[in-house]
Structure formats: structure tokens, C-alpha cells
Amino acid sequence: MPSAVDKPATQARLRKLAARPEPPSSLLPRFGLVVPPSPYVVPTGWEFVHTAPFEGPSVIAGLAKSLGMPFEMLDQREAPDPSTLARGPLSKIDILGVATYADSFPYQDRVTRLAKAERPDRPVVLGGPLVSSAPEVVLGNTAADFAVLGEGELTILELLDHLAGRPGALSPAAIEGLAWKNDEGRVVVNARRPQMSDLDAVPFMDLDAWPSVRESGRSTEIYFQASRGCPNACSFCFRAMPELTHKSPERIRAELLHLKRWSFEFAWWNDLTFVTSQKRTHEVLDAMEGIDFRWSCFTRVVGVNSELFERMRKLGCDIVMYGFESITQTILDLYGKRATPGNILHAIEVARQAGIKVGGLFIIGAPGETEESLENLVDFCDRFQEVTRVKYLSLLPGTPLYLDAKRRGIIADELEHMHFMARERSVEEDEFINVCGLPEPLLRRTYRAVNHRIQVRPYDWRDPANRYLDEPTAFAGRPLSPTGR
Ligand code: B12
Ligand code: SF4
């Protein structure tokens, strides 16, 4: 079918909407976006990650509002039971969006069924990383009608045109990056949409869309991104947006200044890897000059240096999160990390010298893990104490390790695996899929030993001294979704 609106035209329109939004119109359908709860347990001091405005939904809110659409964020992150929505808040919504994350499939299933039972003709649209990683399983096993895959802006814009009956709108079959159900209820996955070349066209996040922010007028912590994608391709990692694309420094600065209207004090940089080239990273730092806030970021251990880190520290960087994963070369190779234990030690040194805290992230239970590699890990943590998070290996859909587990029959039922992931909370007691074959008690013992280093050194960004806190505390638990099985 010929396209009534070509892709560059959609991107140009997005850019125009960001610069000059349409006036609000009560004649347009009301768009509601559900953000589901998560059982993910976070280290002490990091509790804000469950309450700060998520970036993806904030951008979708900005986009819907720029179209003039009435918008409502249905923030359910502290409300595990979806039936509370069906008794009121959903009734005003004409188009329902549901953000999908790896640990909330049972909730997504329940909420879409409730929404459809209440109003069968109301379109329900999924988006976000989980459905992007497994569209057939997720869309096919919920009551939703559509799924926006990968980067959301252009696809949802074209879909909202279709749902709002805009003249010249594309039909679902012609929208790239969309999965949809045909008349027989079968899931059709259209061709993937290439990532946008122009990230400056993305609307600013609308933090007022979040009821908690609207009420208080503030958002002390924010999530924020200057780039999308990562040039690496590790075997356990899912990248919904694989290509590395960048916002311009001018755009980054304008957006940070815009976000200051909510008086943020701490930014969690969402880039998959903050340090890419030295030149680019310095440009991002230039964009932050004179804007007062503290921040954390993720980065690869490769390519870091003292000059850069000293500047990062001066500009408010308190802690850098490195994806160490393991301290044993064979395991790093198996993951495709393209890094060495030497790179890890160097990266720690660079951060320490600059006065930046190191948040090391580790995975236990890689295929190929040995007693020795686990001992190495515990020794390393004893020596360096630089560790923020440890997890059992999680098999995320869309990753090489997931595909391998499917091939080997370790994951026999993909739908059951969706429910399993909703029980992974990143705690020692988690169930896990043992792909390395080592005795389970050994893996749990290692987890406990590593986790102990974190619990005795809690870190809270709000302490201006940027130091570990004195009081060890157990992490606060979070409930599993009552719909989990
Ligand atoms: C910040 C972050 C967190 C934060 C905030 C999470 C959040 N939901 O925003 C915290 C610490 C809470 C977190 C926790 C977890 N995370 Co996390 N996290 C990230 C990170 C680094 C950034 C997310 C982000 O804001 N990106 C920027 C925005 C703009 O992108 P986005 O959210 O994808 O949104 C875009 C599209 O997806 C789409 N979209 C999003 N929502 C919707 C909704 C609708 C209706 C539509 C139409 C479109 C749409 O449009 C947006 C604009 O293009 C990503 C990696 C990455 N860079 O994306 C991992 C990532 C999302 N996390 C991941 C995982 C696995 C987890 C955990 C399960 C923990 C764990 N065991 O590792 C939990 C799950 C908790 C949860 N409910 O999210 C995986 C997801 C894998 C998967 N297949 O789902 C990722 C991709 C990391 C990875 N490579 O492994 N995470
Ligand atoms: S784990 Fe880190 S380095 Fe590897 S692909 Fe994912 S984001 Fe990139």
C-alpha cells in the first residue's frame, strides 16, 4: 500500500510538534498510559528509581499533549492490583497505552483484559522494552490490539493519527515498527522501523503528566538520556534501540534547563554507555556547564580516562555504574563484553582518582561459570568493595542467551517464562534458571557474599559528602504482583 505520509515527513512533523504544539482539544480522544508496578528490589538509597518519572512514558506524554490530546498518566508503580483501575480511572480513557517492562507481564495481561472487558471497542496499545523484545508472545497473550516496537515516537504518532481518524493517516498494515492483531486475532509484526537519525525531534519529557509531580510541582530526581543505543552487543543484554544516536549538545542543554522548572537535583543518566568518544562526551559535559545538579551514569570500562573523569566530577558526577558482569576473562569473552579484568581495574582507578564512586554491576551464573570464577568474584569484592548490584543471570527475550536457552529446551514455554521474569526481584532468594550447572547452594552462597558488600556500604546520593553511609540496612522488599503465578 502506498504511504500517504512518508517517514521523513513523520519525523519533520514530530520536530514541528515539539517546537510548536497543537492547542489542547477536548474533541480528540483521551489517551491514558498505564505504568505498571515492579517487584524489582533496589539497594538502600536508590528507592527513588521506583518513583522518579520514567523517561519513556514522560516522552510519550509530551508527544500526546503536543498533538493537543487530553492525556492521563495512570502511574500504578505502587499499586500492584490492576482491578482498582477498572473501577473508575479507566472509564474516561478512549485510547489506552500500557508500558511493558520485563518484570510485569502478568500485570500487563490483567490490565489489558480489564480494559477490554469494560469497553471492548477501546484500542489498547502496548509499548516499551518487553513487547519490543517478544512481540508475538506479549501482544498475542494479552488483550491489547497494537504494540509499538522499539523507539516509540514516530510509530505512535502514525498510530494515533489512525486511531483519531486523521485524514491521510496510514492503516496499521502500513505503519513500520507496529505489531497488530488482524481480524482473526492473529498477531502481524510489520517491518521494524529504523531508528530516528534526528533525536532532537523527540519532544521534551512532560513531567507534569505524573500526578505526584503535578501535585508537588517538583521532581527531585529525574531520568534523562543524551543518546540511544550502544555499539556493543553483549549476549545477555537487550537493546530495544541498538543504533547509537545522539541528541545535539544544544538540545541537551535546552532540555536540562527546561527540566529545571521541576527543580531536579539529581539526574540518572539513561544512556546505555555515557562515554563513547572523548569528543562527544566532552560536548555533553559542555552542555551541562553551569547547571547545578548531581548525577550518575552507566558506562563501559573501556575508553575511560582521568581527564574526562575529573571534568565529570567537577560537573556533579557522584557515581559511575560500570557493567563489570564478571572478573574472569573467559566469562567476559563469553558475554561478548570486549573488555578485560585489566580494563576493570583501570576503570576503578580512574574513577577513584577523580573522586567518583564506582557502582559495579555483576551477574552470577553465566554459562561457563566455574567454582574458580565465583571465587574470583568474591575475592574481588572483598578487595575492592566496589559493587552496587549483583543478579543471577536473567534470560531476557531477544538476547542471544535467550535464543540459545530456547534452542536447548531450557526455555520450553515462552509464556511461562514471562511469568517467571515477573518473579525475579534481584534478591538472593530469587528463583533462577541454572544454565551453568554448578550446585545451586554454591551460587546462592556467592550471591550472599557479594551482596553483603553492598548491604554494609549503602550509598545515598542525598548525602552531599558522596560517601558510603555508616548504617548497614537490608533492602526494602517490594510485593510481587498478585496476578503473578
Ligand atoms: C532507567 C532504567 C531502569 C530504571 C527505570 C525503568 C523504566 N521503566 O524506565 C529502573 C532502575 C527502575 C530499571 C529497572 C529494571 N530494568 Co531497566 N533500564 C533502564 C534503562 C537504562 C533506561 C530506560 C529508559 O528510560 N530509556 C529511555 C526511554 C526514552 O526509552 P524507553 O523507556 O524504552 O521508551 C521508549 C520506547 O520503549 C517507547 N515506549 C516506552 N513506553 C511506552 C508505552 C507506550 C504505550 C508506547 C506506545 C511506547 C512506549 O517509547 C519511548 C520513546 O522512544 C534501560 C536501557 C535503555 N537505555 O533503554 C534499562 C532496561 C529497560 N531495563 C531492563 C531491565 C531488565 C530491568 C529490570 C527487570 C531489572 C533487571 N532485572 O535488570 C527492572 C524492571 C523494572 C521496570 N518496571 O522497569 C532491560 C529491559 C529488557 C526487556 N526485554 O524488557 C533494559 C533494556 C536494560 C537491558 N539492556 O537489559 N531500569
Ligand atoms: S551490556 Fe552494556 S556494553 Fe553490553 S550491549 Fe548492553 S549496554 Fe552495551
Coordinates of C-alpha atoms and ligand atoms in Angstrom, one line a residue:
M1 CA 0.0 0.0 0.0
P2 CA 1.4 3.4 -0.9
S3 CA 2.2 5.6 2.1
A4 CA 0.1 8.7 2.5
V5 CA 2.7 10.1 4.9
D6 CA 6.3 9.2 4.2
K7 CA 8.8 8.6 7.0
P8 CA 10.9 11.8 6.7
A9 CA 7.5 13.7 6.8
T10 CA 6.6 12.0 10.1
Q11 CA 9.9 13.0 11.6
A12 CA 9.6 16.5 10.3
R13 CA 6.1 16.6 11.8
L14 CA 7.4 15.4 15.1
R15 CA 10.0 18.1 15.1
K16 CA 7.4 20.7 14.3
L17 CA 5.1 19.4 17.1
A18 CA 8.0 19.6 19.6
A19 CA 8.6 23.3 18.6
R20 CA 5.0 24.3 18.1
P21 CA 2.5 22.1 19.9
E22 CA -1.1 22.0 18.8
P23 CA -3.6 23.6 21.2
P24 CA -5.3 21.3 23.6
S25 CA -8.6 19.9 22.2
S26 CA -11.3 18.2 24.2
L27 CA -12.7 16.8 20.8
L28 CA -9.7 14.5 20.5
P29 CA -9.7 11.0 22.1
R30 CA -8.3 10.9 25.7
F31 CA -5.1 9.0 25.9
G32 CA -4.3 7.1 29.1
L33 CA -0.9 5.5 29.8
V34 CA -0.6 2.8 32.5
V35 CA 2.9 2.4 34.1
P36 CA 2.9 -1.0 35.8
P37 CA 4.3 -1.9 39.2
S38 CA 7.6 -3.7 39.6
P39 CA 8.8 -6.2 42.2
Y40 CA 12.5 -5.1 41.5
V41 CA 14.3 -4.7 44.8
V42 CA 16.8 -1.8 44.9
P43 CA 19.7 -1.2 47.2
T44 CA 19.2 1.2 50.1
G45 CA 19.5 4.8 49.0
W46 CA 18.2 4.1 45.5
E47 CA 14.4 3.9 46.3
F48 CA 13.7 6.9 44.1
V49 CA 14.2 4.7 41.0
H50 CA 10.6 3.5 41.6
T51 CA 9.1 6.9 42.0
A52 CA 11.0 9.3 39.7
P53 CA 9.2 9.9 36.4
F54 CA 10.3 7.2 33.9
E55 CA 11.7 8.7 30.7
G56 CA 9.8 6.6 28.1
P57 CA 6.3 7.4 29.4
S58 CA 7.2 11.0 30.0
V59 CA 8.2 11.4 26.3
I60 CA 5.0 9.7 25.1
A61 CA 3.1 12.0 27.4
G62 CA 4.9 15.0 25.9
L63 CA 4.1 13.8 22.4
A64 CA 0.4 13.1 23.0
K65 CA 0.0 16.5 24.6
S66 CA 1.8 18.2 21.7
L67 CA -0.9 16.7 19.5
G68 CA -3.5 18.5 21.7
M69 CA -4.7 15.2 23.1
P70 CA -6.1 15.1 26.6
F71 CA -3.6 12.8 28.4
E72 CA -3.6 10.9 31.7
M73 CA -0.7 9.1 33.3
L74 CA -2.0 6.2 35.2
D75 CA 1.0 5.6 37.4
Q76 CA 0.5 2.2 39.1
R77 CA 4.0 1.7 40.3
E78 CA 2.8 1.5 43.9
A79 CA -0.5 -0.2 43.1
P80 CA 0.0 -3.9 42.4
D81 CA -3.7 -4.7 41.9
P82 CA -5.0 -3.5 38.4
S83 CA -8.6 -4.0 39.4
T84 CA -8.5 -0.7 41.2
L85 CA -8.2 1.0 37.8
A86 CA -11.2 -0.7 36.4
R87 CA -13.5 0.7 39.0
G88 CA -13.1 4.3 37.8
P89 CA -9.9 5.8 36.3
L90 CA -10.1 3.7 33.1
S91 CA -13.6 4.8 32.2
K92 CA -12.6 8.2 31.0
I93 CA -9.9 6.8 28.7
D94 CA -10.5 6.4 24.9
I95 CA -7.1 5.0 23.9
L96 CA -5.2 3.0 26.5
G97 CA -1.4 2.7 26.4
V98 CA 0.4 0.2 28.6
A99 CA 4.2 0.4 29.2
T100 CA 5.7 -3.1 29.2
Y101 CA 8.8 -4.0 31.3
A102 CA 10.5 -7.3 31.8
D103 CA 9.1 -7.9 35.2
S104 CA 5.4 -7.1 34.8
F105 CA 3.9 -9.3 32.2
P106 CA 1.1 -10.7 34.5
Y107 CA 0.0 -7.2 35.3
Q108 CA 0.0 -6.2 31.6
D109 CA -2.1 -9.3 30.9
R110 CA -4.6 -8.4 33.6
V111 CA -4.9 -4.7 32.9
T112 CA -5.5 -5.1 29.2
R113 CA -8.2 -7.7 29.9
L114 CA -9.9 -5.5 32.4
A115 CA -9.8 -2.5 30.0
K116 CA -11.3 -4.6 27.1
A117 CA -13.9 -6.1 29.4
E118 CA -15.0 -2.6 30.4
R119 CA -15.0 -1.2 26.8
P120 CA -14.4 -3.8 24.1
D121 CA -14.1 -1.2 21.3
R122 CA -11.4 0.9 23.1
P123 CA -8.0 0.5 21.4
V124 CA -5.3 -0.8 23.7
V125 CA -1.6 -0.2 22.7
L126 CA 1.5 -1.8 24.3
G127 CA 4.9 -0.2 24.1
G128 CA 8.3 -0.3 25.8
P129 CA 11.1 -2.9 26.1
L130 CA 9.3 -6.1 26.9
V131 CA 6.9 -6.2 24.0
S132 CA 9.7 -4.9 21.7
S133 CA 11.7 -8.0 22.7
A134 CA 9.0 -10.5 22.2
P135 CA 6.0 -9.1 20.2
E136 CA 4.2 -12.3 19.3
V137 CA 4.3 -13.7 22.9
V138 CA 3.4 -10.4 24.7
L139 CA 0.8 -9.0 22.3
G140 CA -0.5 -12.5 21.5
N141 CA -1.1 -13.3 25.1
T142 CA -2.7 -10.0 26.3
A143 CA -6.0 -8.4 25.2
A144 CA -4.2 -5.5 23.6
D145 CA -4.7 -4.6 19.9
F146 CA -1.4 -3.0 18.9
A147 CA 2.2 -2.9 20.0
V148 CA 4.7 -0.2 19.3
L149 CA 8.1 -1.8 18.9
G150 CA 11.5 -0.2 19.7
E151 CA 11.8 3.6 19.5
G152 CA 8.2 4.8 20.1
E153 CA 7.8 8.4 18.8
L154 CA 7.3 8.0 15.1
T155 CA 5.2 4.8 15.3
I156 CA 2.8 6.1 18.0
L157 CA 2.4 9.3 16.1
E158 CA 1.3 7.4 13.0
L159 CA -0.9 5.1 15.0
L160 CA -2.6 7.9 16.9
D161 CA -3.4 9.6 13.6
H162 CA -5.0 6.3 12.5
L163 CA -6.9 5.9 15.8
A164 CA -8.0 9.5 15.9
G165 CA -9.2 9.2 12.2
R166 CA -6.9 11.9 10.9
P167 CA -7.2 12.4 7.1
G168 CA -4.4 10.7 5.2
A169 CA -3.5 8.5 8.2
L170 CA -1.7 5.2 7.5
S171 CA -3.5 1.9 8.1
P172 CA -1.9 -0.4 10.7
A173 CA -0.5 -2.6 7.9
A174 CA 1.5 0.3 6.6
I175 CA 3.0 1.5 9.9
E176 CA 6.6 0.5 10.3
G177 CA 7.6 -0.7 13.8
L178 CA 4.0 -1.7 14.6
A179 CA 2.6 -5.2 15.6
W180 CA -1.2 -5.5 15.5
K181 CA -3.9 -8.1 15.6
N182 CA -5.8 -8.8 12.3
D183 CA -9.5 -9.6 12.0
E184 CA -8.8 -13.2 13.0
G185 CA -6.9 -12.0 16.1
R186 CA -3.6 -13.2 14.7
V187 CA -0.5 -11.1 15.5
V188 CA 1.1 -9.4 12.5
V189 CA 4.5 -7.9 13.0
N190 CA 5.3 -5.2 10.5
A191 CA 8.9 -4.4 9.3
R192 CA 10.9 -2.8 12.0
R193 CA 11.4 0.9 11.8
P194 CA 14.9 2.2 11.5
Q195 CA 15.9 4.5 14.5
M196 CA 15.5 8.2 14.1
S197 CA 18.6 10.0 12.8
D198 CA 17.4 13.2 14.5
L199 CA 17.0 12.7 18.2
D200 CA 16.4 16.5 18.6
A201 CA 12.9 15.8 17.1
V202 CA 11.9 14.0 20.3
P203 CA 9.5 16.1 22.4
F204 CA 10.7 17.1 25.8
M205 CA 9.6 14.9 28.7
D206 CA 6.4 16.1 30.3
L207 CA 6.9 15.6 34.0
D208 CA 3.6 17.3 34.9
A209 CA 1.9 14.3 33.4
W210 CA 2.8 12.4 36.6
P211 CA 0.2 13.1 39.3
S212 CA 2.9 13.1 42.1
V213 CA 5.0 15.7 40.2
R214 CA 2.0 17.8 39.3
E215 CA 0.8 17.9 42.9
S216 CA 4.2 18.9 44.4
G217 CA 5.5 20.9 41.5
R218 CA 8.9 19.2 41.9
S219 CA 10.8 16.2 40.8
T220 CA 13.9 15.9 42.9
E221 CA 15.3 13.1 40.8
I222 CA 15.0 12.6 37.0
Y223 CA 15.9 10.1 34.4
F224 CA 17.5 11.7 31.4
Q225 CA 19.1 10.5 28.2
A226 CA 21.6 12.2 25.8
S227 CA 22.0 9.2 23.4
R228 CA 20.3 6.0 22.5
G229 CA 21.8 2.6 21.7
C230 CA 25.2 1.0 22.3
P231 CA 27.9 -0.1 19.8
N232 CA 28.5 -3.3 21.7
A233 CA 26.2 -6.4 21.6
C234 CA 26.6 -8.4 24.8
S235 CA 24.9 -11.8 24.8
F236 CA 22.7 -11.2 27.9
C237 CA 21.6 -7.6 27.0
F238 CA 18.5 -6.5 25.2
R239 CA 18.8 -3.2 23.2
A240 CA 15.4 -2.0 22.0
M241 CA 17.3 0.7 20.2
P242 CA 20.6 -0.8 19.1
E243 CA 22.0 2.0 16.9
L244 CA 24.0 4.7 18.7
T245 CA 22.3 8.1 18.1
H246 CA 22.8 11.4 19.8
K247 CA 21.0 14.5 20.8
S248 CA 22.8 17.6 19.9
P249 CA 24.6 19.5 22.8
E250 CA 22.2 22.5 22.2
R251 CA 19.2 20.2 22.6
I252 CA 20.7 18.6 25.8
R253 CA 21.2 21.9 27.4
A254 CA 17.8 23.3 26.4
E255 CA 16.2 20.1 27.8
L256 CA 18.1 20.2 31.1
L257 CA 17.2 23.9 31.6
H258 CA 13.5 23.0 30.8
L259 CA 13.6 20.2 33.4
K260 CA 15.0 22.6 36.0
R261 CA 11.5 24.1 36.2
W262 CA 10.8 21.0 38.3
S263 CA 13.8 21.8 40.5
F264 CA 15.6 18.5 39.9
E265 CA 18.7 17.9 42.0
F266 CA 19.9 14.5 40.8
A267 CA 19.8 13.0 37.3
W268 CA 20.1 9.3 36.5
W269 CA 21.7 9.4 33.0
N270 CA 19.9 6.7 31.0
D271 CA 22.4 6.4 28.2
L272 CA 23.5 2.8 27.8
T273 CA 27.0 4.0 27.7
F274 CA 27.8 7.5 28.7
V275 CA 31.4 7.6 27.5
T276 CA 31.5 6.9 23.8
S277 CA 34.1 9.1 22.0
Q278 CA 36.1 11.6 24.1
K279 CA 34.9 14.4 21.8
R280 CA 31.3 13.6 22.1
T281 CA 31.5 13.1 25.9
H282 CA 33.1 16.5 26.3
E283 CA 30.3 18.0 24.2
V284 CA 27.8 16.5 26.5
L285 CA 29.7 17.9 29.5
D286 CA 29.9 21.3 27.8
A287 CA 26.1 21.2 27.6
M288 CA 25.9 20.8 31.4
E289 CA 28.2 23.6 32.3
G290 CA 26.6 26.0 34.9
I291 CA 23.5 23.9 35.5
D292 CA 23.6 22.8 39.1
F293 CA 22.8 19.1 39.8
R294 CA 24.5 15.8 40.7
W295 CA 24.3 12.7 38.6
S296 CA 25.1 9.1 38.0
C297 CA 25.7 7.3 34.7
F298 CA 26.4 3.9 33.2
T299 CA 29.4 3.4 31.1
R300 CA 31.7 0.7 29.6
V301 CA 35.0 0.1 31.4
V302 CA 36.8 0.6 28.1
G303 CA 37.7 4.1 26.9
V304 CA 37.6 6.0 30.2
N305 CA 40.4 8.3 31.3
S306 CA 41.4 10.6 34.2
E307 CA 41.0 13.9 32.4
L308 CA 37.4 13.1 31.4
F309 CA 36.5 11.8 34.8
E310 CA 37.9 14.8 36.6
R311 CA 35.7 17.0 34.5
M312 CA 32.7 14.7 35.1
R313 CA 33.3 15.0 38.8
K314 CA 33.5 18.8 38.7
L315 CA 30.2 18.8 36.8
G316 CA 28.5 16.9 39.5
C317 CA 29.0 13.2 38.7
D318 CA 28.9 11.3 42.0
I319 CA 28.9 7.7 40.9
V320 CA 29.6 5.8 37.7
M321 CA 27.9 2.5 37.1
Y322 CA 30.2 0.0 35.3
G323 CA 28.8 -3.2 33.9
F324 CA 31.6 -5.4 35.1
E325 CA 29.5 -8.6 35.0
S326 CA 32.5 -10.8 35.9
I327 CA 36.1 -10.5 36.8
T328 CA 37.2 -13.7 34.8
Q329 CA 38.3 -13.3 31.2
T330 CA 36.7 -16.4 29.8
I331 CA 33.3 -15.3 31.2
L332 CA 33.8 -11.7 29.9
D333 CA 34.5 -13.2 26.4
L334 CA 31.5 -15.4 26.6
Y335 CA 29.3 -12.4 27.3
G336 CA 31.0 -10.6 24.4
K337 CA 32.0 -7.7 26.7
R338 CA 35.1 -6.9 24.7
A339 CA 36.8 -6.0 28.0
T340 CA 39.4 -7.5 30.3
P341 CA 39.9 -7.7 34.0
G342 CA 42.7 -5.2 33.4
N343 CA 40.2 -2.7 31.9
I344 CA 38.0 -3.2 35.0
L345 CA 40.9 -2.4 37.4
H346 CA 41.9 0.6 35.3
A347 CA 38.3 1.9 35.2
I348 CA 38.1 1.7 39.0
E349 CA 41.4 3.5 39.4
V350 CA 40.3 6.3 37.1
A351 CA 37.1 6.9 38.9
R352 CA 38.7 6.7 42.4
Q353 CA 41.4 9.2 41.5
A354 CA 38.7 11.6 40.2
G355 CA 36.7 11.2 43.4
I356 CA 33.8 9.4 41.7
K357 CA 32.2 6.4 43.4
V358 CA 32.2 3.2 41.5
G359 CA 29.0 1.2 41.1
G360 CA 30.0 -2.2 39.9
L361 CA 27.3 -4.5 38.4
F362 CA 27.8 -8.2 38.4
I363 CA 26.0 -11.3 37.1
I364 CA 26.2 -14.7 38.7
G365 CA 25.6 -17.9 36.7
A366 CA 26.9 -17.4 33.2
P367 CA 27.1 -20.4 31.0
G368 CA 30.7 -21.5 31.6
E369 CA 30.8 -20.1 35.2
T370 CA 33.2 -22.3 37.3
E371 CA 33.9 -22.5 41.0
E372 CA 37.1 -20.6 40.3
S373 CA 35.3 -17.7 38.6
L374 CA 32.9 -17.5 41.5
E375 CA 35.8 -17.4 44.0
N376 CA 37.5 -14.7 41.9
L377 CA 34.4 -12.6 42.2
V378 CA 34.1 -12.9 45.9
D379 CA 37.9 -12.1 46.3
F380 CA 37.5 -9.1 44.1
C381 CA 34.5 -7.8 46.1
D382 CA 36.5 -8.4 49.3
R383 CA 39.4 -6.4 48.0
F384 CA 37.6 -3.6 46.2
Q385 CA 34.2 -3.4 47.9
E386 CA 33.2 -1.5 44.7
V387 CA 29.9 -3.2 44.0
T388 CA 26.4 -1.9 43.8
R389 CA 24.4 -4.7 42.3
V390 CA 24.5 -8.4 41.8
K391 CA 22.0 -10.5 40.0
Y392 CA 21.5 -14.1 38.9
L393 CA 21.7 -14.3 35.1
S394 CA 18.3 -13.4 33.7
L395 CA 17.4 -14.7 30.3
L396 CA 15.8 -11.7 28.6
P397 CA 13.8 -12.2 25.4
G398 CA 15.5 -11.0 22.3
T399 CA 19.1 -11.7 23.6
P400 CA 21.5 -14.4 22.2
L401 CA 21.5 -16.2 25.6
Y402 CA 17.7 -16.4 25.5
L403 CA 17.7 -17.8 22.0
D404 CA 20.3 -20.3 23.0
A405 CA 18.2 -21.4 26.0
K406 CA 15.2 -21.8 23.7
R407 CA 17.2 -23.9 21.3
R408 CA 18.5 -26.1 24.1
G409 CA 15.0 -26.6 25.5
I410 CA 15.9 -24.7 28.8
I411 CA 13.1 -22.3 28.0
A412 CA 10.4 -24.6 26.7
D413 CA 7.4 -22.3 27.2
E414 CA 7.9 -18.7 26.4
L415 CA 4.7 -17.6 28.0
E416 CA 5.6 -19.3 31.3
H417 CA 9.0 -17.5 31.1
M418 CA 7.1 -14.2 31.0
H419 CA 5.5 -15.1 34.3
F420 CA 8.9 -16.3 35.7
M421 CA 10.5 -13.0 34.9
A422 CA 7.8 -11.3 37.0
R423 CA 9.1 -13.2 40.0
E424 CA 12.7 -12.1 39.5
R425 CA 13.3 -9.4 42.1
S426 CA 17.1 -9.3 42.1
V427 CA 17.4 -10.8 45.6
E428 CA 19.3 -13.9 46.9
E429 CA 16.0 -15.9 47.3
D430 CA 15.1 -15.4 43.6
E431 CA 14.3 -18.5 41.6
F432 CA 16.8 -18.7 38.7
I433 CA 17.4 -20.8 35.7
N434 CA 20.6 -22.6 36.2
V435 CA 22.4 -22.6 32.9
C436 CA 25.9 -23.1 34.3
G437 CA 25.2 -26.4 36.0
L438 CA 27.0 -25.5 39.2
P439 CA 25.3 -26.6 42.5
E440 CA 22.6 -24.1 43.4
P441 CA 23.8 -23.7 47.1
L442 CA 27.2 -22.5 45.7
L443 CA 25.6 -19.9 43.5
R444 CA 23.4 -18.7 46.4
R445 CA 26.3 -18.6 48.7
T446 CA 28.3 -16.5 46.2
Y447 CA 25.3 -14.2 45.8
R448 CA 25.1 -13.7 49.5
A449 CA 28.8 -13.0 49.9
V450 CA 28.8 -10.4 47.1
N451 CA 25.5 -8.8 48.2
H452 CA 26.9 -8.5 51.8
R453 CA 29.4 -6.0 50.4
I454 CA 26.6 -3.8 49.2
Q455 CA 24.4 -4.0 52.3
V456 CA 27.3 -2.9 54.6
R457 CA 28.1 0.0 52.4
P458 CA 24.8 1.7 51.5
Y459 CA 25.0 4.7 49.3
D460 CA 22.5 7.6 49.2
W461 CA 23.0 10.4 46.7
R462 CA 21.4 12.8 49.1
D463 CA 24.4 12.8 51.3
P464 CA 26.4 15.7 50.0
A465 CA 29.7 14.2 51.2
N466 CA 29.3 11.5 48.5
R467 CA 30.4 8.7 50.8
Y468 CA 29.0 5.4 51.8
L469 CA 26.7 5.6 54.8
D470 CA 27.6 4.1 58.1
E471 CA 24.5 2.2 58.9
P472 CA 24.0 -1.1 57.1
T473 CA 20.4 -1.8 56.2
A474 CA 18.6 -4.6 54.5
F475 CA 17.0 -3.6 51.2
A476 CA 13.3 -2.8 51.4
G477 CA 11.2 -5.6 49.8
R478 CA 8.6 -5.0 47.1
P479 CA 5.5 -7.1 46.6
L480 CA 5.1 -9.5 43.7
S481 CA 2.2 -8.7 41.5
P482 CA -0.8 -10.6 43.0
T483 CA -1.5 -11.7 39.4
G484 CA 1.9 -13.5 39.2
R485 CA 1.9 -17.3 39.3
Ligands
B12_1 C1 16.5 3.5 33.6 C2 16.3 2.0 33.5 C3 15.7 1.4 34.6 C4 15.1 2.2 35.7 C5 13.8 2.8 35.2 C6 13.0 1.8 34.4 C7 12.0 2.4 33.4 N1 10.9 1.6 33.3 O1 12.1 3.4 32.8 C8 14.9 1.1 36.8 C9 16.1 1.1 37.7 C10 13.7 1.1 37.7 C11 15.0 -0.2 36.0 C12 14.6 -1.4 36.4 C13 14.6 -2.5 35.6 N2 15.2 -2.7 34.4 CO1 15.9 -1.2 33.4 N3 16.6 0.1 32.3 C14 16.7 1.3 32.4 C15 17.4 1.9 31.1 C16 18.9 2.1 31.4 C17 16.8 3.2 30.6 C18 15.3 3.2 30.3 C19 14.9 4.4 29.6 O2 14.3 5.3 30.2 N4 15.2 4.6 28.3 C20 14.9 5.8 27.6 C21 13.5 5.8 27.1 C22 13.2 7.0 26.2 O3 13.3 4.6 26.4 P1 12.1 3.6 26.7 O4 11.8 3.6 28.1 O5 12.4 2.3 26.1 O6 10.8 4.3 26.0 C23 10.7 4.4 24.5 C24 10.1 3.2 23.9 O7 10.3 2.0 24.5 C25 8.6 3.6 23.8 N5 7.8 3.4 24.9 C26 8.0 3.2 26.2 N6 6.9 3.0 26.9 C27 5.9 3.1 26.1 C28 4.5 2.9 26.2 C29 3.6 3.0 25.1 C30 2.2 2.8 25.3 C31 4.2 3.3 23.8 C32 3.3 3.4 22.7 C33 5.6 3.4 23.7 C34 6.4 3.3 24.8 O8 8.7 5.0 23.5 C35 9.8 5.5 24.3 C36 10.4 6.6 23.4 O9 11.0 6.0 22.2 C37 17.2 0.7 30.1 C38 18.2 0.7 29.0 C39 17.8 1.8 28.0 N7 18.8 2.7 27.7 O10 16.7 1.9 27.5 C40 17.1 -0.5 31.0 C41 16.2 -1.6 30.6 C42 14.9 -1.1 30.2 N8 16.0 -2.3 31.9 C43 15.9 -3.6 31.8 C44 15.6 -4.5 32.9 C45 15.7 -6.0 32.6 C46 15.2 -4.0 34.1 C47 14.7 -4.8 35.3 C48 13.9 -6.0 35.0 C49 15.8 -5.1 36.3 C50 16.7 -6.2 36.0 N9 16.4 -7.3 36.5 O11 17.7 -5.9 35.3 C51 13.9 -3.7 36.1 C52 12.4 -3.7 35.6 C53 11.7 -2.6 36.3 C54 10.8 -1.8 35.5 N10 9.5 -1.9 35.8 O12 11.2 -1.0 34.6 C55 16.1 -4.1 30.4 C56 14.8 -4.4 29.7 C57 14.8 -5.7 28.9 C58 13.5 -6.1 28.4 N11 13.4 -7.0 27.5 O13 12.4 -5.7 28.9 C59 16.8 -2.8 29.8 C60 16.5 -2.6 28.3 C61 18.3 -2.9 30.0 C62 19.0 -4.1 29.3 N12 19.6 -3.8 28.2 O14 19.0 -5.2 29.8 N13 15.5 0.1 34.7
SF4_2 S1 25.7 -4.7 28.4 FE1 26.3 -2.6 28.2 S2 28.1 -2.7 26.7 FE2 26.9 -4.6 26.5 S3 25.4 -4.3 24.9 FE3 24.4 -3.8 26.8 S4 24.6 -1.6 27.1 FE4 26.2 -2.2 25.6

